Amino acid sequence: QVQLVESGGGLVQAGGSLRLSCAASGSIFRINTLGWYRQAPGKQRELVADIYRSGGAVYADSVKGRFTISRDNAKNAVYLQMNSLKPEDTAVYYCNADHTRADGYSFRYWGQGTQVTVSS
């Protein structure tokens, strides 16, 4: 079992910045892709950014150039630096980890979510 705990959400004015953090703990063997998703009220959960174990990353078009995802494999952590925030970035942000056990079984884990609110 792997637990993910996010932190760093909050209220910020448009144009401001926030940094989200997510730390994995528990019975960790190998964490593959780490990612951030978000869900706004009345909308489906959507990918914000994924980062592979190699460090390569993909971003949603809506956040390209404004958000940066990074990871620390030694700490089993992933971060999301969010700059030039817009009101439409308001959502609950969820950390996601693709974990593989020693026996090869893989499972995707989710954090509990952290609220990001951007005021206009």
Coordinates of C-alpha atoms in Angstrom, one line a residue:
Q1 CA 0.0 0.0 0.0
V2 CA 1.2 3.5 -0.9
Q3 CA 0.0 6.7 0.6
L4 CA 0.2 10.1 -1.1
V5 CA -0.1 13.3 0.8
E6 CA -0.4 16.7 -1.0
S7 CA 0.3 20.1 0.5
G8 CA 0.7 23.6 -0.7
G9 CA -2.8 24.5 -1.9
G10 CA -4.5 27.7 -0.9
L11 CA -6.0 31.0 -2.1
V12 CA -4.1 33.3 -4.4
Q13 CA -4.9 36.3 -6.6
A14 CA -4.8 36.0 -10.4
G15 CA -1.2 36.3 -11.6
G16 CA 0.2 34.8 -8.4
S17 CA 2.1 31.6 -7.8
L18 CA 1.7 28.4 -5.7
R19 CA 3.9 25.4 -5.3
L20 CA 2.2 22.0 -4.6
S21 CA 4.1 19.1 -3.1
C22 CA 3.2 15.4 -2.9
A23 CA 5.1 12.9 -0.9
A24 CA 4.7 9.1 -1.2
S25 CA 5.1 6.8 1.7
G26 CA 4.3 3.2 2.7
S27 CA 5.4 -0.1 1.0
I28 CA 7.2 1.5 -1.9
F29 CA 9.1 -0.6 -4.4
R30 CA 9.2 1.4 -7.6
I31 CA 7.3 4.6 -8.5
N32 CA 7.1 5.1 -12.2
T33 CA 5.1 8.0 -13.6
L34 CA 4.0 10.7 -11.1
G35 CA 1.4 13.3 -12.0
W36 CA -1.0 16.0 -11.1
Y37 CA -4.6 16.1 -12.0
R38 CA -7.3 18.6 -11.2
Q39 CA -11.1 18.6 -10.9
A40 CA -13.1 21.8 -10.9
P41 CA -16.8 21.8 -9.7
G42 CA -19.1 20.2 -12.2
K43 CA -16.2 19.1 -14.4
Q44 CA -14.3 15.8 -15.0
R45 CA -10.9 15.2 -13.5
E46 CA -8.2 16.2 -16.0
L47 CA -4.5 15.7 -16.4
V48 CA -2.4 18.7 -15.5
A49 CA 1.0 17.2 -15.9
D50 CA 2.8 13.9 -15.8
I51 CA 6.5 13.3 -15.2
Y52 CA 8.2 10.0 -16.0
R53 CA 10.9 8.4 -13.9
S54 CA 13.5 9.6 -16.5
G55 CA 12.4 13.2 -15.9
G56 CA 10.5 13.7 -19.2
A57 CA 7.2 15.5 -18.7
V58 CA 4.0 16.2 -20.5
Y59 CA 1.6 19.1 -19.8
A60 CA -2.0 20.0 -20.6
D61 CA -2.1 22.7 -23.2
S62 CA -3.9 25.0 -20.8
V63 CA -0.9 25.1 -18.4
K64 CA 2.1 24.9 -20.8
G65 CA 4.5 27.7 -20.1
R66 CA 3.0 28.5 -16.7
F67 CA 3.3 25.3 -14.7
T68 CA 6.4 23.1 -14.1
I69 CA 6.3 19.6 -12.8
S70 CA 9.4 18.1 -11.1
R71 CA 10.3 15.1 -9.0
D72 CA 12.8 13.9 -6.4
N73 CA 13.1 10.1 -6.8
A74 CA 15.2 9.8 -3.6
K75 CA 12.3 11.4 -1.6
N76 CA 9.5 9.8 -3.6
A77 CA 8.1 13.2 -4.1
V78 CA 6.6 15.3 -6.9
Y79 CA 6.1 19.0 -7.1
L80 CA 4.1 21.4 -9.2
Q81 CA 5.2 25.0 -9.5
M82 CA 2.3 27.1 -10.7
N83 CA 2.9 30.6 -12.0
S84 CA 0.7 33.2 -13.7
L85 CA -2.3 31.6 -12.1
K86 CA -5.7 32.2 -13.6
P87 CA -9.2 31.9 -12.1
E88 CA -9.9 29.0 -14.4
D89 CA -7.1 27.1 -12.6
T90 CA -9.3 26.9 -9.5
A91 CA -9.8 23.2 -8.7
V92 CA -9.0 20.5 -6.3
Y93 CA -5.5 19.2 -7.4
Y94 CA -4.7 15.5 -6.9
C95 CA -1.4 13.8 -6.9
N96 CA -1.1 10.5 -8.7
A97 CA 1.5 7.8 -8.6
D98 CA 2.0 4.7 -10.8
H99 CA 3.6 2.1 -8.5
T100 CA 5.0 -1.3 -9.3
R101 CA 5.5 -3.9 -6.6
A102 CA 8.4 -6.4 -6.5
D103 CA 6.1 -9.0 -8.0
G104 CA 5.4 -6.8 -11.0
Y105 CA 1.9 -5.8 -10.0
S106 CA 1.2 -2.1 -10.9
F107 CA -1.4 0.1 -9.4
R108 CA -2.2 3.8 -9.6
Y109 CA -2.6 5.6 -6.3
W110 CA -4.3 9.0 -5.6
G111 CA -3.8 11.6 -2.9
Q112 CA -6.7 13.1 -1.0
G113 CA -6.5 16.4 -3.0
T114 CA -5.6 19.9 -2.2
Q115 CA -7.8 23.0 -3.0
V116 CA -6.4 25.7 -5.2
T117 CA -8.5 28.9 -5.5
V118 CA -7.5 31.7 -7.8
S119 CA -9.4 35.0 -7.3
S120 CA -9.8 37.5 -10.0

